[in-house]
Coordinates of C-alpha atoms in Angstrom, one line a residue:
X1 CA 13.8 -28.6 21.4
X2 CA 17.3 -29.2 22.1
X3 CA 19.9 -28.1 19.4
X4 CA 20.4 -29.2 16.0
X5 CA 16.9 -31.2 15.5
X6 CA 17.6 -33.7 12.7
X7 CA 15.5 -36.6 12.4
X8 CA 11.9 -36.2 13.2
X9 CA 9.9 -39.9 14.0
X10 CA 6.3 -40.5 14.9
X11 CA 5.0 -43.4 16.8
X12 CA 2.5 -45.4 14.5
X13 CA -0.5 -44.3 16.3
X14 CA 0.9 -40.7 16.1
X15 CA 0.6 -40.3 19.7
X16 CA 4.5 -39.0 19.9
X17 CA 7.1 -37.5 18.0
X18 CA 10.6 -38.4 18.5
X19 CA 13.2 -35.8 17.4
X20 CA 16.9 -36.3 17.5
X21 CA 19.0 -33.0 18.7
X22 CA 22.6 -33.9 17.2
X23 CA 23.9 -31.2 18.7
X24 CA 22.6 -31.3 22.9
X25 CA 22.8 -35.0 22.2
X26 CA 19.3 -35.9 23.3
X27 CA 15.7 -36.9 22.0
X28 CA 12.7 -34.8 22.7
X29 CA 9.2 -36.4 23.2
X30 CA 6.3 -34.9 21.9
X31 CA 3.1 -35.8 23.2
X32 CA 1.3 -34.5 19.5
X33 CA -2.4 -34.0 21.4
X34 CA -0.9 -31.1 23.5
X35 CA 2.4 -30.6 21.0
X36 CA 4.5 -29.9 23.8
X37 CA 7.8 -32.0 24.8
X38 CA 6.9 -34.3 27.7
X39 CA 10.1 -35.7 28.4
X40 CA 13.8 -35.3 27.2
X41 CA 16.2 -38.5 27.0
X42 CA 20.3 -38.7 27.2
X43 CA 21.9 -40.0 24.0
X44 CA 25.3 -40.3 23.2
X45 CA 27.4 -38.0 21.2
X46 CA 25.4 -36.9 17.9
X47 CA 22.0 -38.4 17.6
X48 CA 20.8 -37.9 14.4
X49 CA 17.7 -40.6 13.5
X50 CA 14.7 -42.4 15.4
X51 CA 14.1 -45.3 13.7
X52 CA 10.7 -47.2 15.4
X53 CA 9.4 -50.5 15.7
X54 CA 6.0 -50.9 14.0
X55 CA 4.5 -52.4 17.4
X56 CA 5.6 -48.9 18.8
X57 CA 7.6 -50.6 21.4
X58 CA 10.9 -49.5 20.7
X59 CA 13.3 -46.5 19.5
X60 CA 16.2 -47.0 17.8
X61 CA 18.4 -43.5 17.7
X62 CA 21.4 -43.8 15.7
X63 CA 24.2 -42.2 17.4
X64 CA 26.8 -40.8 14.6
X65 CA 29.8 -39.9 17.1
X66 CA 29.7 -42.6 19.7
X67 CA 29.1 -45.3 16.4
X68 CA 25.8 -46.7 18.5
X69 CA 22.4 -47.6 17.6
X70 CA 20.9 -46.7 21.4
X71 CA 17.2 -48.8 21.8
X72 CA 14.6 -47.3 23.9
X73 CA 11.5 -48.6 25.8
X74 CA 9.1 -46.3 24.5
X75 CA 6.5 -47.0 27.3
X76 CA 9.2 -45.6 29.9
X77 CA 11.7 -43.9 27.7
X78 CA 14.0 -45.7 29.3
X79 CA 17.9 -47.2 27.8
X80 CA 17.1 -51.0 26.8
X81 CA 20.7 -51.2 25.4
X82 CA 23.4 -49.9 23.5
X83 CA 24.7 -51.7 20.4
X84 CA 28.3 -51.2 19.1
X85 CA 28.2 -50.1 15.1
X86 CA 31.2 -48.2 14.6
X87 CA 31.8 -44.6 14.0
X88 CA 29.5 -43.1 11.5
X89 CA 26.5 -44.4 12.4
X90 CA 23.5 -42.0 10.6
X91 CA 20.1 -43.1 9.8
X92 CA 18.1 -46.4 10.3
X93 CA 15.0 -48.6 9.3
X94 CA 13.3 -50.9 10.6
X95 CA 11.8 -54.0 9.1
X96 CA 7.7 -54.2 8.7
X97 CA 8.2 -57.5 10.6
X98 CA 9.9 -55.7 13.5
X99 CA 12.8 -58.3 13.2
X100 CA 16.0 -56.5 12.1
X101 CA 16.9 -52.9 11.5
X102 CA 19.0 -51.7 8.6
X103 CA 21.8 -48.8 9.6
X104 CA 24.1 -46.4 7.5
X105 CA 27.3 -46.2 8.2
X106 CA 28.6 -42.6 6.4
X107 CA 32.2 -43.0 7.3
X108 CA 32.1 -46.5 6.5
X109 CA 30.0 -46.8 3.0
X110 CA 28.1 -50.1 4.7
X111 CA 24.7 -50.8 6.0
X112 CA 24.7 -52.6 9.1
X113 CA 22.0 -55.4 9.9
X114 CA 20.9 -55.5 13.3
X115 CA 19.0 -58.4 15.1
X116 CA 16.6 -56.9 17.1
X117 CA 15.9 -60.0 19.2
X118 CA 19.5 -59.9 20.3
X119 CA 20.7 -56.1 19.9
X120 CA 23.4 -57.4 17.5
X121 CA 25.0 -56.6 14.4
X122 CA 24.4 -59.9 12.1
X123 CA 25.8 -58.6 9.2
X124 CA 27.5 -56.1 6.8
X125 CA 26.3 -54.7 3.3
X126 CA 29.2 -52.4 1.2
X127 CA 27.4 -49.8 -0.7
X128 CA 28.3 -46.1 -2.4
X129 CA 30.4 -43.6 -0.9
X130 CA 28.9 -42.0 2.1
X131 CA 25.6 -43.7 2.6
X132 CA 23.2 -41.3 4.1
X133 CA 19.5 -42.0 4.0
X134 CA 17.6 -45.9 4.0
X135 CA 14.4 -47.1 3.6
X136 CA 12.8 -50.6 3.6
X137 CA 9.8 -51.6 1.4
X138 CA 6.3 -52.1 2.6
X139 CA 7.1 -55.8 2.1
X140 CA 10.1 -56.0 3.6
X141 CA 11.8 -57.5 0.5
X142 CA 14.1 -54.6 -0.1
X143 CA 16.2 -51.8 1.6
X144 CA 17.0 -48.4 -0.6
X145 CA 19.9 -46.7 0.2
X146 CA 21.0 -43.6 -0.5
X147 CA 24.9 -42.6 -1.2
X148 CA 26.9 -39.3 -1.7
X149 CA 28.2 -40.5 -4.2
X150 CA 25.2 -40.4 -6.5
X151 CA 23.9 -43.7 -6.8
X152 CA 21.0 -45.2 -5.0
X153 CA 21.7 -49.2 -3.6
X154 CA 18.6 -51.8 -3.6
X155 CA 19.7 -54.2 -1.0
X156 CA 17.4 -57.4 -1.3
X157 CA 16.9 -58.0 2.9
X158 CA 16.5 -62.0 2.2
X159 CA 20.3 -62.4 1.5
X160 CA 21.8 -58.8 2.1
X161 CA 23.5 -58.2 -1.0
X162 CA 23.2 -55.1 -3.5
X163 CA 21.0 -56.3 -6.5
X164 CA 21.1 -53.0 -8.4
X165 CA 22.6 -49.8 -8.0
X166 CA 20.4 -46.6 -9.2
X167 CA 21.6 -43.4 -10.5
X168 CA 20.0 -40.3 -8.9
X169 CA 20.8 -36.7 -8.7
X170 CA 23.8 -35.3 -7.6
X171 CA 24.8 -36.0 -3.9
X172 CA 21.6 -38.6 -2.8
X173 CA 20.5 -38.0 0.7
X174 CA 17.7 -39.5 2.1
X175 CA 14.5 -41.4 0.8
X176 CA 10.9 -41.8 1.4
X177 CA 9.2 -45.0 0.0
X178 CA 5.3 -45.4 -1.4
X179 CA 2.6 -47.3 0.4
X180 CA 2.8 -49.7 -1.7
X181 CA 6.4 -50.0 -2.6
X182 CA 6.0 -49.1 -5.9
X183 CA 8.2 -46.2 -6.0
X184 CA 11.0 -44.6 -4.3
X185 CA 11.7 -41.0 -3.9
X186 CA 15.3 -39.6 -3.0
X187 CA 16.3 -35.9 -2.6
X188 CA 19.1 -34.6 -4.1
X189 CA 21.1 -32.2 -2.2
X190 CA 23.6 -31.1 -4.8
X191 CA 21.3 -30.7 -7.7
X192 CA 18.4 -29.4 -5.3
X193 CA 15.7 -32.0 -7.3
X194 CA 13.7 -35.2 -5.9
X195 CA 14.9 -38.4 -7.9
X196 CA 12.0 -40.7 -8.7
X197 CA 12.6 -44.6 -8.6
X198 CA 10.7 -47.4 -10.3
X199 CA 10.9 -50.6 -7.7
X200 CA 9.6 -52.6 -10.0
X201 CA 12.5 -51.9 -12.8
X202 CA 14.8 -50.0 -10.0
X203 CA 15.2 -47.4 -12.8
X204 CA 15.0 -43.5 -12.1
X205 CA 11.7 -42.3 -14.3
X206 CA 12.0 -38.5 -13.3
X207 CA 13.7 -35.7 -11.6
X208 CA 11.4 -33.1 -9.5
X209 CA 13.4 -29.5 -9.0
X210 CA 12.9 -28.5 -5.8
X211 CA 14.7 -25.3 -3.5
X212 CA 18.1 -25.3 -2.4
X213 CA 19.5 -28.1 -0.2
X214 CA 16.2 -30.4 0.2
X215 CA 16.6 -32.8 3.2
X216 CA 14.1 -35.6 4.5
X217 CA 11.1 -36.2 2.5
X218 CA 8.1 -37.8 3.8
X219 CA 4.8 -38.9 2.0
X220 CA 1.1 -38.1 2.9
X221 CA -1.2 -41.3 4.2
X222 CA -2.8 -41.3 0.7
X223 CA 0.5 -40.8 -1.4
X224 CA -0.8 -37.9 -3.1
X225 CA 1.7 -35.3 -1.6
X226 CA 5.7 -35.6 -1.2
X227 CA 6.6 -32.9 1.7
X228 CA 10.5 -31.7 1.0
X229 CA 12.1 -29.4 3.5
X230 CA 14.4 -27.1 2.0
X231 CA 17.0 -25.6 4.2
X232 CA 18.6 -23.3 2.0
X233 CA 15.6 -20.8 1.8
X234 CA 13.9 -22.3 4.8
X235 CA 10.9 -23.9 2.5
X236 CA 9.1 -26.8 2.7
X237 CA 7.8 -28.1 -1.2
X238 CA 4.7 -29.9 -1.9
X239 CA 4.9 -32.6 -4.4
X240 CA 2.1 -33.0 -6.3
X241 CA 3.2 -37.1 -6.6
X242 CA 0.7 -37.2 -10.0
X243 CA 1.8 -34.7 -11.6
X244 CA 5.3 -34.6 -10.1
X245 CA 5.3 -30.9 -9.9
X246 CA 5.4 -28.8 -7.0
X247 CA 2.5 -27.0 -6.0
X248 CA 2.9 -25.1 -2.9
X249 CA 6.4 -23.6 -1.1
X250 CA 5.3 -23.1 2.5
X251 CA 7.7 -21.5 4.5
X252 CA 9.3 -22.8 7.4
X253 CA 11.7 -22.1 10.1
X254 CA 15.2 -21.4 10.1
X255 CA 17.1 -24.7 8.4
X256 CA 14.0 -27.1 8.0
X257 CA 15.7 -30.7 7.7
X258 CA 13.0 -33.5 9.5
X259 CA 9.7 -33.9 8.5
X260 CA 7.4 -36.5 10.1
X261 CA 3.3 -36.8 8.8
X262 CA 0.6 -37.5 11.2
X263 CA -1.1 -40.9 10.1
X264 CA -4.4 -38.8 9.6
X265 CA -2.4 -36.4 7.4
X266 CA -3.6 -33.4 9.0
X267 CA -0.3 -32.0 10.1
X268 CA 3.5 -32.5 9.6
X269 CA 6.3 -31.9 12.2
X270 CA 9.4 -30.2 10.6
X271 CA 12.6 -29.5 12.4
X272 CA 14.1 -26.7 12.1
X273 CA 18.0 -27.6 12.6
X274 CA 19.6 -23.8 12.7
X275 CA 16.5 -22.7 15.1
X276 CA 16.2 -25.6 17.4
X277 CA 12.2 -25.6 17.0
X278 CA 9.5 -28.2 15.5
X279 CA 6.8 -26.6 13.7
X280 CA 3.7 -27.8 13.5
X281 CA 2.1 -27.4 10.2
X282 CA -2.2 -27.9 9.3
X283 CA -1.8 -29.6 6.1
X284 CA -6.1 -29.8 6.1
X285 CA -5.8 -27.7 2.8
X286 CA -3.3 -28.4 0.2
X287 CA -2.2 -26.3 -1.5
X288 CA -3.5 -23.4 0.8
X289 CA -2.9 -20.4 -1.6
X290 CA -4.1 -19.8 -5.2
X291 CA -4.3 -17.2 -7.9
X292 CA -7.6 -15.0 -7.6
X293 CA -8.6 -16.3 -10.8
X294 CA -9.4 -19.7 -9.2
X295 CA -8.7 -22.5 -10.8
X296 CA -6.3 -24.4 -8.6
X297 CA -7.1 -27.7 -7.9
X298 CA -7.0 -28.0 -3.7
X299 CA -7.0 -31.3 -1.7
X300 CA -8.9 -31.2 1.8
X301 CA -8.1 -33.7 4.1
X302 CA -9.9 -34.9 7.5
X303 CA -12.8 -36.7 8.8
X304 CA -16.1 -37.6 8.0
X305 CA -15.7 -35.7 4.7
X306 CA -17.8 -38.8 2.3
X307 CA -20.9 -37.5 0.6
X308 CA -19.9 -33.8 0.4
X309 CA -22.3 -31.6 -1.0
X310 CA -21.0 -28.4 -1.1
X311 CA -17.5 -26.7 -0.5
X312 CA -17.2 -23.1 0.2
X313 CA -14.1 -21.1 0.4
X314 CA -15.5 -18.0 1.4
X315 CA -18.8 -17.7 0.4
X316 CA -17.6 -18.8 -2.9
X317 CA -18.8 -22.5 -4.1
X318 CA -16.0 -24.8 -5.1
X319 CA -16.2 -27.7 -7.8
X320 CA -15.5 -30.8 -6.4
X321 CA -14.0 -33.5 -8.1
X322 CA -13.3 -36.4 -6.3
X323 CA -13.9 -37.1 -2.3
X324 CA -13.4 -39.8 0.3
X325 CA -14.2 -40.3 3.8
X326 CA -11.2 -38.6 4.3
X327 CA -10.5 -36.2 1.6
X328 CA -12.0 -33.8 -1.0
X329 CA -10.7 -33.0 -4.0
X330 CA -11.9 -29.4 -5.4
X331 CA -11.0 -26.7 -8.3
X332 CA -11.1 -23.5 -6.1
X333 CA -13.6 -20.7 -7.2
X334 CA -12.3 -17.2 -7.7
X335 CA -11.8 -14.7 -4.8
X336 CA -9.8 -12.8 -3.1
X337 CA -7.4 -12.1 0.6
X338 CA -8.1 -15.2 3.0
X339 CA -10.8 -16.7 3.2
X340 CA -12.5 -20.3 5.3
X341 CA -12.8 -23.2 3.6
X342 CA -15.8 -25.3 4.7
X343 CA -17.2 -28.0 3.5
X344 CA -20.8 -29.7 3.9
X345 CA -22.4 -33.1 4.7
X346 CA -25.4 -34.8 5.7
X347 CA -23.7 -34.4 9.2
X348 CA -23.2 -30.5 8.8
X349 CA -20.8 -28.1 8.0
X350 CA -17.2 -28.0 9.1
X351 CA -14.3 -25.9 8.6
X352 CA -11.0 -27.3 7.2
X353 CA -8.3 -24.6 7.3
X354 CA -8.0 -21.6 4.7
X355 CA -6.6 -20.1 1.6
X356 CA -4.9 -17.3 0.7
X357 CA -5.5 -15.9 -2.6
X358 CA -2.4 -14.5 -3.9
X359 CA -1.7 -11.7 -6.0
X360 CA -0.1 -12.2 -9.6
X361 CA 3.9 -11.4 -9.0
X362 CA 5.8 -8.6 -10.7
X363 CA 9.3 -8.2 -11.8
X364 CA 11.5 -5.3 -11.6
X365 CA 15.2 -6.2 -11.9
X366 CA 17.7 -8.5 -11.8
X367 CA 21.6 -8.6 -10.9
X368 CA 23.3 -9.5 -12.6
X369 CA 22.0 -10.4 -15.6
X370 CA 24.2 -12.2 -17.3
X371 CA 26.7 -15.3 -16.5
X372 CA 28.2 -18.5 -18.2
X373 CA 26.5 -20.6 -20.3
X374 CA 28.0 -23.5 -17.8
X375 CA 26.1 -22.3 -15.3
X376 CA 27.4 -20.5 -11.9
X377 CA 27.4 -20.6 -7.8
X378 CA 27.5 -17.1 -8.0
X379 CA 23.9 -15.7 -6.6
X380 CA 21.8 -14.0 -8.9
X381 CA 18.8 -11.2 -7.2
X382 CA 15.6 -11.1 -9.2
X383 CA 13.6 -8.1 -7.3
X384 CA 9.7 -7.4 -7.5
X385 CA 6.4 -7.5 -5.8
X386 CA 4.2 -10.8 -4.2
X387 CA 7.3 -12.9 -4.4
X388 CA 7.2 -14.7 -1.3
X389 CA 6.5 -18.5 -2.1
X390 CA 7.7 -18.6 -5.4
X391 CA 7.8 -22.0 -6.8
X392 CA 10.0 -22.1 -9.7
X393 CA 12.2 -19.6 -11.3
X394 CA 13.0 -20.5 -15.0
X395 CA 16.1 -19.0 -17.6
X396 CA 14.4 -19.6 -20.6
X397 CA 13.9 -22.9 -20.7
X398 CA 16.7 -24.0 -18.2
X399 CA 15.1 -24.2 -14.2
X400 CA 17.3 -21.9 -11.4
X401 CA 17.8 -23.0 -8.3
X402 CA 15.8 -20.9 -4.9
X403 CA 18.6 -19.8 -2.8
X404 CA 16.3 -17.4 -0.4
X405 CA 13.4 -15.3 -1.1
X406 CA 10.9 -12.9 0.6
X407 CA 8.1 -10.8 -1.2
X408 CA 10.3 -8.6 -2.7
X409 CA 13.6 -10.7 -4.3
X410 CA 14.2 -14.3 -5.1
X411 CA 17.4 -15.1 -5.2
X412 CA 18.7 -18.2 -7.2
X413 CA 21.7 -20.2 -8.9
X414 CA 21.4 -20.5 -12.4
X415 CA 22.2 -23.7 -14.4
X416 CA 24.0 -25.0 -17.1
X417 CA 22.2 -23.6 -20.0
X418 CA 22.1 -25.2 -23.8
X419 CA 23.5 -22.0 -25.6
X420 CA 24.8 -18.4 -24.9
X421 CA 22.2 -15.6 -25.3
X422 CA 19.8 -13.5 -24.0
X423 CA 16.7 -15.2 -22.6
X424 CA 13.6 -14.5 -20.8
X425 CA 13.6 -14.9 -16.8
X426 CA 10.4 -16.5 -15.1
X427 CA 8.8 -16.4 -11.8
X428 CA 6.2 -18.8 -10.7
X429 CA 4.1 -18.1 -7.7
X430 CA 0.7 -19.3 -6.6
X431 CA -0.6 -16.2 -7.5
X432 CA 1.0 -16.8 -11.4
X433 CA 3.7 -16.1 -13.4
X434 CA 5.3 -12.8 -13.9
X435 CA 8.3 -12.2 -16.9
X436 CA 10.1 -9.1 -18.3
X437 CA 13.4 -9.3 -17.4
X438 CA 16.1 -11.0 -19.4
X439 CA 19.4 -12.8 -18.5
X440 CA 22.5 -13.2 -20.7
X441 CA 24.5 -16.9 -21.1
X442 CA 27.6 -16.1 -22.0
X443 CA 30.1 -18.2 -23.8
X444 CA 34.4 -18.6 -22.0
X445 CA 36.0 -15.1 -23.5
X446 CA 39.3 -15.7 -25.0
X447 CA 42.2 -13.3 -26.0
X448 CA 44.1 -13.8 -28.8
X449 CA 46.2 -10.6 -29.5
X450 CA 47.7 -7.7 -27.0
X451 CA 48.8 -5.3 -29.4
X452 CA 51.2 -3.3 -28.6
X453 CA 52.5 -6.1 -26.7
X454 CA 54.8 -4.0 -24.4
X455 CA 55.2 -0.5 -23.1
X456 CA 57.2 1.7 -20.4
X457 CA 56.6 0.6 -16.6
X458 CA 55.3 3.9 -16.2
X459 CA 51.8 3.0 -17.9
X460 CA 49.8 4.7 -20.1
X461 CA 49.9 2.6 -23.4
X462 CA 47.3 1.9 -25.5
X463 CA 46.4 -1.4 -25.8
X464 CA 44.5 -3.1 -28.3
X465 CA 43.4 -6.6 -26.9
X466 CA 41.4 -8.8 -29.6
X467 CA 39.5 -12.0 -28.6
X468 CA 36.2 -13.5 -28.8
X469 CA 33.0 -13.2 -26.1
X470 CA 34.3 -9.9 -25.0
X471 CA 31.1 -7.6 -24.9
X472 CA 30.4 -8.1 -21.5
X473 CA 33.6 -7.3 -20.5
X474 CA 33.6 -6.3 -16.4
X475 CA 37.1 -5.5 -15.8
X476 CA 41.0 -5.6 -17.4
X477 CA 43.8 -6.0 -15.1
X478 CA 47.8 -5.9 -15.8
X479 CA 49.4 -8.2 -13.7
X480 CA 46.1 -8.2 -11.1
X481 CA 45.8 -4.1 -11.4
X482 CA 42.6 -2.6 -12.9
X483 CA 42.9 -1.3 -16.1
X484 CA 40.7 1.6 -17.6
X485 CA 39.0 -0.1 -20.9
X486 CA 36.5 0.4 -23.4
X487 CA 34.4 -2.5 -25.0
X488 CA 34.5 -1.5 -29.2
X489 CA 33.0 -4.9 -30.3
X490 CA 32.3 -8.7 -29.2
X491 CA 36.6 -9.1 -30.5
X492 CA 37.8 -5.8 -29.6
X493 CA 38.7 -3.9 -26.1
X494 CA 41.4 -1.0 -25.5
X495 CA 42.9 -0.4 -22.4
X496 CA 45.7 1.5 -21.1
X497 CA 48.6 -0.2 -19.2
X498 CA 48.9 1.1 -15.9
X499 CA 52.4 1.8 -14.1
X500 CA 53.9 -1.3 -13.0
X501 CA 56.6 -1.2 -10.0
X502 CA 58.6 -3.7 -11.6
X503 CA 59.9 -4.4 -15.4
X504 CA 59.2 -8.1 -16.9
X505 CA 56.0 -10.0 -18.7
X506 CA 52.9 -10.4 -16.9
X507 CA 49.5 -11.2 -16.9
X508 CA 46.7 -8.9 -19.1
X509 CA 43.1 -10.6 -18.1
X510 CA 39.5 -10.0 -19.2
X511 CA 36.8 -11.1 -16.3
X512 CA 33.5 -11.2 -18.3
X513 CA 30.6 -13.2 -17.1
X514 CA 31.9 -16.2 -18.7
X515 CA 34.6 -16.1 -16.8
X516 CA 38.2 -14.6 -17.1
X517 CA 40.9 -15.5 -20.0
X518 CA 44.4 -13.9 -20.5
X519 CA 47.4 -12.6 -22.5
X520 CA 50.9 -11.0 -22.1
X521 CA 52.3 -7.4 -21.7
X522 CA 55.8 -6.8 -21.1
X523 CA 57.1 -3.4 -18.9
X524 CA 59.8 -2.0 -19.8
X525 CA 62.2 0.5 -17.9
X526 CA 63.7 3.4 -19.5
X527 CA 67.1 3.8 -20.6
X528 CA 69.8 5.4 -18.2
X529 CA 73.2 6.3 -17.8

């Protein structure tokens, strides 16, 4: 690929992938029989979306630097025309009729309309502060768009005007929209969670947590699976979309932002933005990993799958519990390592992929174990074994955000929690859960005596500080130098004054995990002649 991949487009025959490289300022082709890059086209300055026609005829890359929606003749890959936006230009939609296409202007925070049968803007729509990601339902009656600054517009296309405005997560990026328009889902970068919109009532009905910084989401043929990329620890989440829970972390390549779906659902094509790769992912067994108990329920897509009779991962019989020409539904058996999954028809027997039967996790430390009850950016190492893939890591009852992991650590962000104390931490893996460990929400510290409240420049006093939230008291500084202290209670700490290179009244602060609060000393010089 070229650098920075963003937005990842297949033609509707899945044929090709598109992929805009914002930072080489090009598209790469894909010819997705071979998965190789048959041809390479000149953009302007910072492509970052492929928006395409549903006749497959035409491209439409949104050019953010330049401000240009550039079309394409996708039979030749050749420049139809350039259209004048504005600068800002990010991510577009085209209209199941082919007729118009829908742009988001960040810089702007407006949607412009484009007439496709002229390559011209025809109109203007103001929506939220930076609008990022759009979609247009299966009907064509409504564009989403989503906005920084939090809120979700519903643009009805017949007369261009905002008819509702949705509250989402924190900082709304992009959007993926049902089959059949019955729900829109939007992830949310600065909560790290997938919003989930009623159309119908254009109400948010749930929030999904997901990993750190989740970027495009794109549904499965059938609906049943919401892919998420998540370029914070390089990720991608499966959404269960029935249970609204994620059931699988697959990991990815270095920054995975686009995500495209083959129209058999068979693979996905995720760009890797800090790697400048696509990979290519089998998605023939979702979830693909399981605990060695069994019990997970596992959705196999592909063809000729109707009339099933049997489902085998290993040698292992599988229960099935639903199935389709081109899907079976089945609660894996117990087993163990990786294994084939095949199933059988009156045609034969075929195999679909394979699954990995993971061992339970384990959990041997964390640091550091305690913070503020309001929750912190400050990243917090959980350490074990059979890590890797964790799905959700829980503070009692309050969900931490995946930073990064590997087998051995997860690291995370903890929330805001409802009240200070200790509670218990929790991985979740697809091998199970694993607990033991305990972190500490601690309430603000305050100081409300420094007694005595002065002493010689030459250090050495004694000082009583009194206070509340002090147990967890890390350090003590006089005027911003480090103190030797003992904690005696949750109210008490002594410390002694160090020297001080100048007399007057300064600063004595108490950093706990709750965050720092202060009080007064004074120096004083000694007497002289």
């Amino acid at each position: 690929m070229g650098n920075t991949p963003e937005g990842i487009t297949l033609t509707p025959d899945g044929a090709r992938a598109y992929v805009a490289n914002r930072g080489s300022n090009t598209v790469s082709v894909i010819d997705t029989a071979t998965d190789t890059v048959i041809d390479t086209i000149t953009t302007g300055a910072g492509p970052t979306d492929v928006a395409i026609s549903p006749d497959g005829t035409r491209a439409y890359v949104t050019v953010f630097d330049d401000g240009l929606v550039s079309v394409f003749d996708i039979a030749s890959d050749t420049l139809v025309a350039d259209i004048p936006v504005g600068a800002g230009v990010t991510m577009a939609a085209v209209t199941p009729d082919g007729t118009r296409v829908y742009v988001t202007r960040q810089t702007a925070d407006t949607v412009s309309v484009i007439d496709t049968a002229s390559n011209t803007v025809t109109d203007t729509v103001t929506v939220g502060t930076g609008p990022t990601g759009v979609v247009i339902t299966p009907d064509g009656t409504r564009a989403y768009v989503a906005s920084f600054s939090g809120s979700v517009s519903a643009i009805d296309t017949a007369t261009n005007t905002v008819i509702a405005t949705i509250v989402a997560g924190d900082v709304p990026i992009l959007l993926a929209v049902s089959s059949d328009g019955a729900r829109v889902y939007v992830t949310n970068a600065g909560s790290s969670s997938v919003s989930v919109i009623d159309t119908a009532t254009n109400i948010t009905t749930d929030n999904i947590g997901v990993s750190a910084q989740p970027r495009f989401p794109a549904l499965s043929p059938d609906g049943t699976h919401l892919y998420v990329p998540n370029s914070g620890p390089d990720t991608v989440s499966v959404i269960d979309t029935v249970s609204r829970t994620v059931v699988e972390n697959i990991g990815a390549g270095d920054g995975p932002t686009g995500i495209a779906v083959f129209p058999a659902g068979t693979r996905v094509y995720v760009g890797n933005v800090d790697a400048g790769t696509v990979d290519v992912m089998a998605t023939t067994v979702i979830p693909d990993q399981g605990p060695m108990a069994g019990g997970t329920t596992v959705t196999l897509t592909g063809h000729h799958l109707a009339n099933a009779t049997a489902v085998h991962f290993g040698t292992a019989q599988a229960v099935i519990t639903a199935n389709t020409a081109t899907s079976v539904t089945v609660i894996s058996p117990a087993g163990a390592g990786v294994v084939p999954v095949t199933v059988t028809t009156a045609g034969g027997t075929g195999t679909l992929g394979a699954f990995y039967y993971m061992p339970a996790p384990a959990l041997t430390g964390i640091s550091p174990d305690a913070g503020p009850v309001s929750g912190s950016d400050q990243e917090i190492v959980i350490t074990g074994r059979n890590l890797a893939g964790a799905i959700d890591v829980y503070f009692g009852t309050t969900r931490a955000v995946i930073q990064s992991l590997s087998d051995t650590q997860v690291t995370v962000r903890a929330a805001r929690a409802p009240a200070p104390g200790a509670v218990a931490v929790t991985v979740k893996t697809s091998g199970g859960s694993a607990d033991g460990l305990f972190y500490t929400y601690v309430d603000q510290s305050t100081i409300t005596d420094v007694s005595p409240s002065s002493g010689p420049v030459t250090g050495g006093t004694g000082v009583t500080i009194t206070g509340t939230g002090l147990t967890y008291t890390e350090q003590v500084t006089f005027h911003g130098t480090p103190a030797p202290f003992s904690v005696i209670s949750d109210t008490t700490v002594t410390a002694v004054s160090p020297p001080s290179d100048t007399e007057g009244t300064f600063d004595v602060t108490v950093t706990t995990p709750g965050g720092t609060s202060s009080g007064s000393f004074t120096y004083v010089a000694a007497p002289g002649i």
